[in-house]
Coordinates of C-alpha atoms (C1' of nucleotides) in Angstrom, one line a residue:
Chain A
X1 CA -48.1 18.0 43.9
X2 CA -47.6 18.2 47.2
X3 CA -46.8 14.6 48.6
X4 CA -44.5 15.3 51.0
X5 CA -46.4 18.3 52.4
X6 CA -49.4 16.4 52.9
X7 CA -48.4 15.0 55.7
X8 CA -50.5 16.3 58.8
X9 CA -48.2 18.9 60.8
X10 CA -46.0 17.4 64.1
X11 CA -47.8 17.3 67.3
X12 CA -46.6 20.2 69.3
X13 CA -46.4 18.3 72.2
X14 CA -43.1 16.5 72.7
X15 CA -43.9 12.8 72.5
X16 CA -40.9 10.6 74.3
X17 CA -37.5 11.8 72.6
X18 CA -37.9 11.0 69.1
X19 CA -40.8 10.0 67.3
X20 CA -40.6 11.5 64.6
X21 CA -42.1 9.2 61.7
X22 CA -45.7 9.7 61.5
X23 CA -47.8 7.4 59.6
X24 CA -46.7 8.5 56.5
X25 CA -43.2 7.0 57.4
X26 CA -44.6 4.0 59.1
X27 CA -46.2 3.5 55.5
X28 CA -43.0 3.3 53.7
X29 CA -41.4 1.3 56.1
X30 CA -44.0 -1.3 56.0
X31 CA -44.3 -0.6 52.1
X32 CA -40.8 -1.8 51.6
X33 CA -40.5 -4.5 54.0
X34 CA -43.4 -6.2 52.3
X35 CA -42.1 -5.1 48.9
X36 CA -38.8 -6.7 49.2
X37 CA -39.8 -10.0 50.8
X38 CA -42.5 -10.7 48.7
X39 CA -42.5 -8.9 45.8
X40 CA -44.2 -5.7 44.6
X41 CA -47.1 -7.0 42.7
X42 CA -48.2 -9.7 45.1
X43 CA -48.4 -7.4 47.6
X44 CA -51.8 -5.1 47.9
X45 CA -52.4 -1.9 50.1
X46 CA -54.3 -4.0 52.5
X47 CA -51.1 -6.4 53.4
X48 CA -49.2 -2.8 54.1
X49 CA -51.8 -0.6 56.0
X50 CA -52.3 -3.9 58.1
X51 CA -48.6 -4.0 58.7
X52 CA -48.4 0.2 59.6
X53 CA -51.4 -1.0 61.8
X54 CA -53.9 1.7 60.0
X55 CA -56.8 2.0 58.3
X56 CA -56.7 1.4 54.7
X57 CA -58.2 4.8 53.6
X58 CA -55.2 6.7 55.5
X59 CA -52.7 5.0 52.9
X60 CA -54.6 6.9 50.2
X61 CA -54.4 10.4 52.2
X62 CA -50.5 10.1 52.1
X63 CA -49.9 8.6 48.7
X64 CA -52.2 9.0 45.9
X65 CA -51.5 5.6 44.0
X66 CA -49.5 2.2 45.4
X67 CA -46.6 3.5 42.8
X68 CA -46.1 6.8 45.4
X69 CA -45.3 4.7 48.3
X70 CA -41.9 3.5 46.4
X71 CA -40.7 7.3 45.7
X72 CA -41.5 9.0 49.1
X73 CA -39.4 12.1 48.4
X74 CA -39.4 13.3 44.7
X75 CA -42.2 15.5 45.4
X76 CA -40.0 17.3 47.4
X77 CA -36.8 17.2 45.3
X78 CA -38.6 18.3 42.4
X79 CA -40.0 21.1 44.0
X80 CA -36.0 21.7 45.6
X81 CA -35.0 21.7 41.8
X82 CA -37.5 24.4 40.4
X83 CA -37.0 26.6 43.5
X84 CA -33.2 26.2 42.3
X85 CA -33.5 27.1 39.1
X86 CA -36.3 29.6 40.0
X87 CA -33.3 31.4 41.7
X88 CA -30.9 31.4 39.2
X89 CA -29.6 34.5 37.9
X90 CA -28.6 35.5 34.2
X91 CA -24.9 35.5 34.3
X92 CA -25.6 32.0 35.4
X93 CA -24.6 30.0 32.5
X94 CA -28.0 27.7 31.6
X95 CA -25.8 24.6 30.7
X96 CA -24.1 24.9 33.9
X97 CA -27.3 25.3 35.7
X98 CA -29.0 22.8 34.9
X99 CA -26.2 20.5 35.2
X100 CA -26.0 21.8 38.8
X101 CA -29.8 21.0 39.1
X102 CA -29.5 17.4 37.8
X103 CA -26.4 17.1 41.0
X104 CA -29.5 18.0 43.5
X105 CA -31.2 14.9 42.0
X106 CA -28.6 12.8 42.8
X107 CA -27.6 14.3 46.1
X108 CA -31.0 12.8 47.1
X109 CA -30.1 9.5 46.2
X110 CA -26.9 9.8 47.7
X111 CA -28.4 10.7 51.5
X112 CA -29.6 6.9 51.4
X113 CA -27.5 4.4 49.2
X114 CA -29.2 1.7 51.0
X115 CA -32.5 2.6 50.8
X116 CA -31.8 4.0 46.9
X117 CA -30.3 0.9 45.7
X118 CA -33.7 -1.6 47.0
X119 CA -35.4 1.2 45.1
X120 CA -33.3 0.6 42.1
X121 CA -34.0 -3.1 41.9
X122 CA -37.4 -2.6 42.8
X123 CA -38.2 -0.3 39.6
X124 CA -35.8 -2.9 37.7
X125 CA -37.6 -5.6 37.4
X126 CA -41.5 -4.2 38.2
X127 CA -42.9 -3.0 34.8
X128 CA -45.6 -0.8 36.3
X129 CA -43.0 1.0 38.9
X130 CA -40.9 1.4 36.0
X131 CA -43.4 3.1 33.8
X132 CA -44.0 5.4 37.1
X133 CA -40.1 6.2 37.0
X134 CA -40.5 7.5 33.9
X135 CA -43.4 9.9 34.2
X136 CA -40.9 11.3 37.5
X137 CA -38.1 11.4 35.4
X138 CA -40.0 13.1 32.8
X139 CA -41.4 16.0 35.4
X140 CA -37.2 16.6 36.1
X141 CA -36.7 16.5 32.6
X142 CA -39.6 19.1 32.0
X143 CA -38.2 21.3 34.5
X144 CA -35.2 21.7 33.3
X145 CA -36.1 22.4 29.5
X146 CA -38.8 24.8 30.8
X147 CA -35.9 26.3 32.6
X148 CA -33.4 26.5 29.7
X149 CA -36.4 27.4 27.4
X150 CA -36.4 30.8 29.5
X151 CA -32.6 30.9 28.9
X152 CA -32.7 30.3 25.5
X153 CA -36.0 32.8 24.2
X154 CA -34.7 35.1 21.6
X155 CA -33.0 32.4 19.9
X156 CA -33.8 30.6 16.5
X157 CA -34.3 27.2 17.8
X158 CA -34.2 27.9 21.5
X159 CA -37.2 25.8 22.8
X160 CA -35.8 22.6 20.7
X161 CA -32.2 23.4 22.1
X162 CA -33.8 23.3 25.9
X163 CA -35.3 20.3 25.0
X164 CA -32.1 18.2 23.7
X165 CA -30.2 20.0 26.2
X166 CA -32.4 18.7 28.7
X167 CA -33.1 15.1 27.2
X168 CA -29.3 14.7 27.3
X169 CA -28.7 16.1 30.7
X170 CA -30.9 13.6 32.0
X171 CA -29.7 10.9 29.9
X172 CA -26.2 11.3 31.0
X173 CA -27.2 12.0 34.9
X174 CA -29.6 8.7 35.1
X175 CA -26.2 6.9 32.8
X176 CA -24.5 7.5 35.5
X177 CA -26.7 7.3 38.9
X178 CA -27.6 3.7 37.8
X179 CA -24.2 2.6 37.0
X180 CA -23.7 3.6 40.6
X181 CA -26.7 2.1 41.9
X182 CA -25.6 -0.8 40.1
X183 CA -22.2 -0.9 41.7
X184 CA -24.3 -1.1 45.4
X185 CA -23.7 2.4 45.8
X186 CA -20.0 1.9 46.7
X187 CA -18.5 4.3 44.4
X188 CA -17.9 7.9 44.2
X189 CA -22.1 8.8 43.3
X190 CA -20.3 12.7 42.7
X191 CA -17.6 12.0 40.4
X192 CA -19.5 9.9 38.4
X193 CA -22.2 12.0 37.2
X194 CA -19.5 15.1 37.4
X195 CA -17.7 13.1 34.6
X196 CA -21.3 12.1 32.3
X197 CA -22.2 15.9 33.0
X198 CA -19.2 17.2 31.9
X199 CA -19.4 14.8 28.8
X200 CA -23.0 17.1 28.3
X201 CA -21.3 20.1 29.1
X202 CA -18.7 19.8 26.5
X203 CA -20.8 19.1 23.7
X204 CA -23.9 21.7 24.5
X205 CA -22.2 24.6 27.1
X206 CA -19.8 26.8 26.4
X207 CA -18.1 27.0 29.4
X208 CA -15.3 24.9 30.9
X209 CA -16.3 21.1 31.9
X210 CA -12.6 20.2 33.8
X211 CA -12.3 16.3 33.2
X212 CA -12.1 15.6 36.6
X213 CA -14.7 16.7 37.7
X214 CA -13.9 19.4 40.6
X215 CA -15.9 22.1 38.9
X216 CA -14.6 26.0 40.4
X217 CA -17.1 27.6 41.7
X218 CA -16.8 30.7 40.1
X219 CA -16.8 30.4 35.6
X220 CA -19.2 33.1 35.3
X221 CA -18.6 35.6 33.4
X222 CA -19.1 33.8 29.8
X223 CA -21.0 37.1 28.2
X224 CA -19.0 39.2 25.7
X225 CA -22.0 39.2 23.5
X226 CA -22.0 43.0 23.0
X227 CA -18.5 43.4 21.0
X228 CA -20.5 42.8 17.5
X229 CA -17.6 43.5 15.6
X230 CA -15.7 40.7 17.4
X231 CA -15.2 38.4 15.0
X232 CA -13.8 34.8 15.2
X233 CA -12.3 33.2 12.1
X234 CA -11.7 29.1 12.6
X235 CA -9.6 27.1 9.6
X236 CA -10.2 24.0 9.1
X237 CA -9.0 20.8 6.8
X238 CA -12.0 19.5 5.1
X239 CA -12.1 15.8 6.3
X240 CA -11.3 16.6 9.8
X241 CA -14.0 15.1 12.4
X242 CA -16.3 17.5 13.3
X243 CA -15.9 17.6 16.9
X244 CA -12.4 18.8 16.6
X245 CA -13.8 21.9 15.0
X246 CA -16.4 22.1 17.3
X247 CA -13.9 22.1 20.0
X248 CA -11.9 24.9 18.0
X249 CA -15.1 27.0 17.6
X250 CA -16.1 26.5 21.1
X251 CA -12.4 27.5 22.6
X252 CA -11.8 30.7 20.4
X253 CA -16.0 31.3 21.1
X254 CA -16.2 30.9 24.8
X255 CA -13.8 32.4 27.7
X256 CA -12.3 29.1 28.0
X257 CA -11.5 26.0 26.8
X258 CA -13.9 22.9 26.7
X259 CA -12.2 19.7 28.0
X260 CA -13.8 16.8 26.6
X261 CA -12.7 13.5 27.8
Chain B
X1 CA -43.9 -7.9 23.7
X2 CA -46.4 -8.5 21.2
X3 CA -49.2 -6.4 22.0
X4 CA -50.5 -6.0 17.9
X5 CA -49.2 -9.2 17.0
X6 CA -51.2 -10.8 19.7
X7 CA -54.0 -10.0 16.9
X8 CA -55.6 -13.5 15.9
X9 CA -54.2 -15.3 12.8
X10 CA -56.4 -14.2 9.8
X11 CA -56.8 -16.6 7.4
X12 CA -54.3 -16.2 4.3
X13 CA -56.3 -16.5 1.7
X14 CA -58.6 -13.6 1.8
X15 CA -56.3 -10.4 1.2
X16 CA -58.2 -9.0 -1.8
X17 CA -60.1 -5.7 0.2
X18 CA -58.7 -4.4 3.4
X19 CA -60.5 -6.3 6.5
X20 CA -57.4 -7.3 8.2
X21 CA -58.6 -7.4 11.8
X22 CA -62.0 -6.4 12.4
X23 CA -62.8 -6.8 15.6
X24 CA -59.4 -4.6 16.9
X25 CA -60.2 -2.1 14.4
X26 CA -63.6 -1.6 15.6
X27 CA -62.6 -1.5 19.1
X28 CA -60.3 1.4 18.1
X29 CA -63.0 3.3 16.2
X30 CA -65.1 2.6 18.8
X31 CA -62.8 3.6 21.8
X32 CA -61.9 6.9 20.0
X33 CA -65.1 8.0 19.4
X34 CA -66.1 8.0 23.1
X35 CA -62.8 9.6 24.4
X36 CA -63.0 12.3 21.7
X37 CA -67.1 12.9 22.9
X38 CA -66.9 12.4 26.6
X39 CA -63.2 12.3 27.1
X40 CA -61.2 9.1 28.3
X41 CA -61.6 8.5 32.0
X42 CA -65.4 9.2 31.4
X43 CA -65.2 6.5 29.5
X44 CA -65.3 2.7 30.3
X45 CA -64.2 -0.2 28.8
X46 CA -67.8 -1.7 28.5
X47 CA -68.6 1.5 27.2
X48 CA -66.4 1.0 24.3
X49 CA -67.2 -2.9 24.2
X50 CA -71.1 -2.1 23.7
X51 CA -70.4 0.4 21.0
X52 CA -68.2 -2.2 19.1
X53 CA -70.5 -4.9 19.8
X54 CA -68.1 -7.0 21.1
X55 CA -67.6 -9.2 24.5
X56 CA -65.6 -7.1 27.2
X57 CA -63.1 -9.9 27.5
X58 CA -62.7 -9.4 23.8
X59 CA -61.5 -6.2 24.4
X60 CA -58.3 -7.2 27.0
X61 CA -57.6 -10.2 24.1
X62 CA -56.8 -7.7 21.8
X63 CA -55.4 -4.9 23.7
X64 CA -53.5 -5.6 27.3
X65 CA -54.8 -2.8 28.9
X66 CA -57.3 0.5 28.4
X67 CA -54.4 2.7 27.4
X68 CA -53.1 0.6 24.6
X69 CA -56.2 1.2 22.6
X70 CA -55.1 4.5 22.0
X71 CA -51.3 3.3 20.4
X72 CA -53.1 0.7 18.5
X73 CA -49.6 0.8 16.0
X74 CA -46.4 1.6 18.0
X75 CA -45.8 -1.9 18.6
X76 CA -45.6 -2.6 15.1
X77 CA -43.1 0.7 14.7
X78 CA -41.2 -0.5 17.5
X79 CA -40.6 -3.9 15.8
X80 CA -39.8 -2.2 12.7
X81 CA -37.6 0.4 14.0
X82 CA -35.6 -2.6 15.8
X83 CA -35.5 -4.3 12.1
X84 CA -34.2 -1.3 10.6
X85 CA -31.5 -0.7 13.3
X86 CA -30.6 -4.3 13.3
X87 CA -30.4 -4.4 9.4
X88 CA -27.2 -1.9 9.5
X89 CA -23.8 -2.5 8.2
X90 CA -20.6 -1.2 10.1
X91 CA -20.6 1.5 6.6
X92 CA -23.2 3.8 8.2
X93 CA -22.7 6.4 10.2
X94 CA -24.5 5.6 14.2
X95 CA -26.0 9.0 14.5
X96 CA -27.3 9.5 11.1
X97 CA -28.7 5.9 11.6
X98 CA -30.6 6.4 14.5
X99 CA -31.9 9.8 13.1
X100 CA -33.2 7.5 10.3
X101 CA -34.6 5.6 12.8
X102 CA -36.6 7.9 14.2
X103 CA -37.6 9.2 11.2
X104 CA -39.0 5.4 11.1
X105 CA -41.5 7.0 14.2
X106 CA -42.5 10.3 12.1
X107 CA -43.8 8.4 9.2
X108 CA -46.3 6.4 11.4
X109 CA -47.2 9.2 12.5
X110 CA -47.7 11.1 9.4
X111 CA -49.7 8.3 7.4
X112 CA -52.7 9.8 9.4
X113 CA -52.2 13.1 10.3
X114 CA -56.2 13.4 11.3
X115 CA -56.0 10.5 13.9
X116 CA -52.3 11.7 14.9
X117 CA -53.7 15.4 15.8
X118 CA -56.6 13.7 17.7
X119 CA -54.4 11.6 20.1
X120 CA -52.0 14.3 20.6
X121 CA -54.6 16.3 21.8
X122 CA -56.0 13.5 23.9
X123 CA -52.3 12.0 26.0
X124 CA -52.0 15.8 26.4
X125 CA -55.0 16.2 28.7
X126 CA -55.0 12.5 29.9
X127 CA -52.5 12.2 33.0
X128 CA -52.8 8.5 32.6
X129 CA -52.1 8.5 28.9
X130 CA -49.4 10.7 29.1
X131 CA -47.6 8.8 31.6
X132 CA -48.3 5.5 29.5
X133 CA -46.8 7.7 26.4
X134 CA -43.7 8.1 28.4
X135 CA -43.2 4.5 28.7
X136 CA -43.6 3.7 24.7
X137 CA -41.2 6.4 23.9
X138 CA -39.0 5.3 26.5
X139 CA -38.8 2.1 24.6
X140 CA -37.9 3.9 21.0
X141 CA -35.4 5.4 22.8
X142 CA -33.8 2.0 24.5
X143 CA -34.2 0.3 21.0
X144 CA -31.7 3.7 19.7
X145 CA -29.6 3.1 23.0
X146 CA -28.6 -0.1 22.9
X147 CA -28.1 0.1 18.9
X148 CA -25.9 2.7 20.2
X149 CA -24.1 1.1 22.4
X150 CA -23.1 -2.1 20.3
X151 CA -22.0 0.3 17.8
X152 CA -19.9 2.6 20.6
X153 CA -18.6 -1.0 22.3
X154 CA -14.9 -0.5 23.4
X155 CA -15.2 3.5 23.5
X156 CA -14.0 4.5 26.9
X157 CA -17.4 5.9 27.4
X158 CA -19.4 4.4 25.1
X159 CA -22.4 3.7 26.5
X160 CA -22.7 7.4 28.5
X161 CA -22.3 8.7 24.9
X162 CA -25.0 5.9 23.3
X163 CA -27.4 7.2 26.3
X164 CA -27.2 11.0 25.6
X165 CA -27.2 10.7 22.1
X166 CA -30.4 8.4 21.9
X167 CA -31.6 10.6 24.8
X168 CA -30.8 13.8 22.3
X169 CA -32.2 12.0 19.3
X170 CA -35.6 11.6 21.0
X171 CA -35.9 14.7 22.3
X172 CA -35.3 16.2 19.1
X173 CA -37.8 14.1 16.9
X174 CA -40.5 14.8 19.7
X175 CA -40.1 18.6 19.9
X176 CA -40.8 18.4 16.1
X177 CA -43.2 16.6 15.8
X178 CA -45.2 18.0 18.9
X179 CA -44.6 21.2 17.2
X180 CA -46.3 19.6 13.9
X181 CA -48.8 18.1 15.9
X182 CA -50.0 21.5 17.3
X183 CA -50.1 22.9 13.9
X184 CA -52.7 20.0 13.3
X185 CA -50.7 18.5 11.0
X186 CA -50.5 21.0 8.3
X187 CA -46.5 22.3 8.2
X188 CA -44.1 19.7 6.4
X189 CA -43.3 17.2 9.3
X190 CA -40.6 15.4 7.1
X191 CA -38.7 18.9 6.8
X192 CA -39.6 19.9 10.4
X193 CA -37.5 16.8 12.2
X194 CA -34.8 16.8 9.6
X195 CA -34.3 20.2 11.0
X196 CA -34.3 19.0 14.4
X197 CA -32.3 16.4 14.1
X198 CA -30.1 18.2 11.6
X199 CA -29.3 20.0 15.0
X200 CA -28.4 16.9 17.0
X201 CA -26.0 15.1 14.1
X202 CA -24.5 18.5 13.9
X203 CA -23.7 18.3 17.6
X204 CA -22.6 14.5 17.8
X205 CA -22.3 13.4 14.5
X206 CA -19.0 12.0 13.0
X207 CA -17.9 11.8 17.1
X208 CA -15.6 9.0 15.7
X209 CA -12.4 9.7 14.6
X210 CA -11.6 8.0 11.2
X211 CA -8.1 7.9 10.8
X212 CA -7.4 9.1 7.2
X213 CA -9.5 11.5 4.9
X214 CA -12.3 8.8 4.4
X215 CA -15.8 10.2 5.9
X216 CA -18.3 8.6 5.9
X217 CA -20.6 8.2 2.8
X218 CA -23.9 10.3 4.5
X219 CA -26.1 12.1 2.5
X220 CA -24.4 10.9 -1.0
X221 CA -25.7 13.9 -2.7
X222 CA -23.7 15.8 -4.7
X223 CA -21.1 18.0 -2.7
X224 CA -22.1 21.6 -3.6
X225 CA -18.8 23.3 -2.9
X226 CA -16.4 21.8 -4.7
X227 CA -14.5 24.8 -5.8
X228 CA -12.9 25.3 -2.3
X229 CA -10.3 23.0 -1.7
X230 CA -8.5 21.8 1.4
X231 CA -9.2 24.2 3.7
X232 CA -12.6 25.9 5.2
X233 CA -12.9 29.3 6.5
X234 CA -15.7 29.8 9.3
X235 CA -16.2 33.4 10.4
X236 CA -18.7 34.3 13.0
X237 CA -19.4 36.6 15.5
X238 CA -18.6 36.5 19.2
X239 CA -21.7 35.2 21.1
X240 CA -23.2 33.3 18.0
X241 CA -25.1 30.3 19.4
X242 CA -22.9 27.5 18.9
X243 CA -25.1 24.8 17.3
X244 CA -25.4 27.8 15.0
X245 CA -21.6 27.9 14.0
X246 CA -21.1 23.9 14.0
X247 CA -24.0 24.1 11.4
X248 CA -22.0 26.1 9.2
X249 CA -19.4 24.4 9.7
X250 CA -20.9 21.0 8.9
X251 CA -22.1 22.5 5.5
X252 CA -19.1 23.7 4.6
X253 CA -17.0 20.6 5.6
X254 CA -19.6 18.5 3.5
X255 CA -22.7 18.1 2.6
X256 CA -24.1 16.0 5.8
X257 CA -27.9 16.9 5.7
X258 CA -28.3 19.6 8.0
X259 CA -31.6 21.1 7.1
X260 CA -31.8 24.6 5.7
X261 CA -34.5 26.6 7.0
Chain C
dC1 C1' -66.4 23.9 82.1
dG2 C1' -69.0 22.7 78.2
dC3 C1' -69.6 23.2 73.5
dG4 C1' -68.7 23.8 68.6
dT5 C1' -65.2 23.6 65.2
dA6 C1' -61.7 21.7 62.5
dC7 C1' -59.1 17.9 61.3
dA8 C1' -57.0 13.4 61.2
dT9 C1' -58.4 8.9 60.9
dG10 C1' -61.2 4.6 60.3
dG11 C1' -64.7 2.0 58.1
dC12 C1' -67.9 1.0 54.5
dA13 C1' -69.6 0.7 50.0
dC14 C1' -68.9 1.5 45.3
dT15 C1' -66.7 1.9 40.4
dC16 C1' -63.8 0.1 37.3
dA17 C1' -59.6 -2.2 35.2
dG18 C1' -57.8 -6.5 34.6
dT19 C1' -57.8 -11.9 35.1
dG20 C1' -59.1 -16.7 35.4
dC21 C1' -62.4 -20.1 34.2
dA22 C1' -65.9 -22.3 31.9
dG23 C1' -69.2 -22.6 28.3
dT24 C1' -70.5 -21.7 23.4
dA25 C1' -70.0 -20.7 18.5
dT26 C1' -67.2 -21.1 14.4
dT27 C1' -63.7 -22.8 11.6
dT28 C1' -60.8 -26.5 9.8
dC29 C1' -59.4 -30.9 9.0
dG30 C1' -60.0 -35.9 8.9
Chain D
dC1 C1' -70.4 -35.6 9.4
dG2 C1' -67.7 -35.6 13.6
dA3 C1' -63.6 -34.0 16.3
dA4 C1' -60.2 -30.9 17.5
dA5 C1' -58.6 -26.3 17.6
dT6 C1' -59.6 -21.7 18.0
dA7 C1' -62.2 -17.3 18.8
dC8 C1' -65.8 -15.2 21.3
dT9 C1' -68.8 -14.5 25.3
dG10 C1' -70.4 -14.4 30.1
dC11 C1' -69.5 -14.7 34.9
dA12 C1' -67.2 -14.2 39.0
dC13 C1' -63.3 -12.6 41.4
dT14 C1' -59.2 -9.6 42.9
dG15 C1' -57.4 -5.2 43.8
dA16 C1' -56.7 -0.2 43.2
dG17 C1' -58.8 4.0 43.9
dT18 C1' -62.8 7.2 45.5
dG19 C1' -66.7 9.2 48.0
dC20 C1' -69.2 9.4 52.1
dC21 C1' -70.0 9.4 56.8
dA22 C1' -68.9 8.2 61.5
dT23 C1' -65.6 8.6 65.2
dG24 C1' -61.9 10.4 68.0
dT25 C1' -59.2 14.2 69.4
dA26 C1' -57.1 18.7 69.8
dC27 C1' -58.0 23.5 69.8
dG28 C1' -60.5 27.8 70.6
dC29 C1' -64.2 30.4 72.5
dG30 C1' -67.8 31.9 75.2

DNA sequence: CGCGTACATGGCACTCAGTGCAGTATTTCG
DNA sequence: CGAAATACTGCACTGAGTGCCATGTACGCG
């Protein structure tokens, strides 16, 4: 729950210029370095509080299992992403938000490429850290649908639209956040997952996803909900593929038009 | 990769009653009758070794770890599930196919309702169990993935659109069947997912563009509306829920198995 | 200044999951 | 009946995670 702010406060008194880590840093240093020239299993906790040069019990104060040590800050982005969609307002469109949320997600990866992409091979090939990956992933994941559940009460199906919407959110942001890791972390991180979001966007929101990516920042606005005797009459072949109707129905719906692809 | 088939080779002969392994289905028995009475982490493995009268090493031959005991059959669905994806033609639709697929999951899950309702309630109190949930549906959903993506291959994003819609697919079968699991298994969990994933085909299905008035063969029923001709005429209000409108629109275009509710 | 408090840390011992190894029972085949 | 293969058991060991208590240190208060 609170990983990040478990760590025991900074020492008022200013100690040399910049010594900043505490142990809990020292920790993951020594985690990693032990991690990545050895490997993950045949390393134990011992090797890596002997390394930090502390005791074995203070490992356990900072991170509650061996897994922790590997994902030192998604306590605190998690808790960055419900704060954000905590503060979201309702002419926010929920598609759009939670899109926006996922982005957070991946601006943490993006502060350290380096130190993201060992991470990324780590999890690839340990089973175990894997599994742990998922049960993160899954807290995001959670976040967002509870989110969009709030969005979407009143509706028929609104808690099993949250869900999918949220499923595929992360689907297309972790699509595209390893085929950057993959790359090294050389290409555009932003522009990526703008594109897979905007492949989400076009098929669930109903406001514009531009194909490029650049997203105005504006695009509220999408409620004209009250006009009840606005009506919208689509035409369609039979035999034409559905997503060209949906595209129809979701221009002459929405304020503007959907750009898929 | 072969947690249930790691169950020792019976002897061919004797099929005439039901003993098929005794030993692993004791150990099951036994294990869920001590998490159900003292819960899970109260319980240990030589616990559940001395009620099954067993060897503790006996225990770790049949099942690799404590958690497994409680998914005694989703290797077997997994192996199936990869069967049935790998036994399709280029004829059938990808999305309908993976909601078949997934329908593949529901029916384990339905053949015993009692012990069903009993493990749902269980991984949803258990941390651990949940976590290790995670990582066995994350595995249905790879298996729908990569089916995905062989089918996608040469799209310009077809593995983005294989991840969200497995991602979508998954979602949707889990937040009906949770929803039939909290009902303790008494609503109609075939009709249930149908309707969830009546909602997902209806917002990815037919993605690909078939040159030429030839759908594709889903459903085969008979097409109830054969009196209109070419054209379909959608009307719908401003601020209608889009999944809402695509759904009439998919059962007006054809009949493609979108659930009525 | 001395003392008590609070807290971070270290050390120790313990439980339990999981594994390797060796011995024993049971089956199967010659 | 004997030999090999296989399933089961017991035992000892590693390592993660936890509870408990001792120690060191900073802070506050009289």
């Amino acid at each position: 729950m609170s990983s990040s702010s478990t760590a025991p406060r900074r020492g008022g008194k200013a100690e040399a210029a910049a010594a900043k880590p505490p142990i809990r840093d020292a920790l993951v240093a020594a985690a990693f370095r032990l991690f990545l020239e050895r490997g993950y299993e045949q390393t134990t906790v011992d090797d890596i509080v002997a390394l930090a040069g502390v005791g074995r019990r203070s490992f356990f104060r900072y991170f509650p299992s061996k897994e922790d040590v590997v994902f030192p800050d998604h306590e605190r982005c998690l808790a960055d992403m419900t704060a954000f969609l905590a503060a979201s307002s309702d002419g926010d469109e929920p598609v759009r938000r939670v899109c926006d949320a996922a982005r957070l997600v991946l601006g943490m990866y993006a502060e350290n490429p380096a130190f993201s992409v060992q991470r990324y091979r780590l999890t690839k090939q340990v089973p175990g850290l894997r599994a742990y990956e998922l049960s993160v992933v899954w807290r995001y994941e959670r976040a967002l649908a509870e989110y969009l559940r709030g969005r979407f009460a009143g509706r028929r199906d609104g808690t099993l639209e949250a869900d999918v919407i949220a499923a595929a959110v992360v689907a297309a942001h972790n699509n595209a956040l390893r085929s950057w890791l993959r790359s090294d972390g050389e290409g555009d991180a932003g522009a990526t997952v703008d594109h897979a979001l905007g492949y989400v966007q076009a098929a669930f929101g109903h406001a514009e996803a531009e194909p490029g990516g650049r997203r105005s920042g504006a695009g509220a606005g999408a409620s004209a909900r009250t006009a009840a005797d606005d009506v919208v009459v689509v035409a369609a072949r039979r035999g034409t593929p559905l997503w060209r109707v949906v595209r129809e129905v979701e221009t002459a719906l929405g304020p503007s038009g959907a750009a898929r692809d």
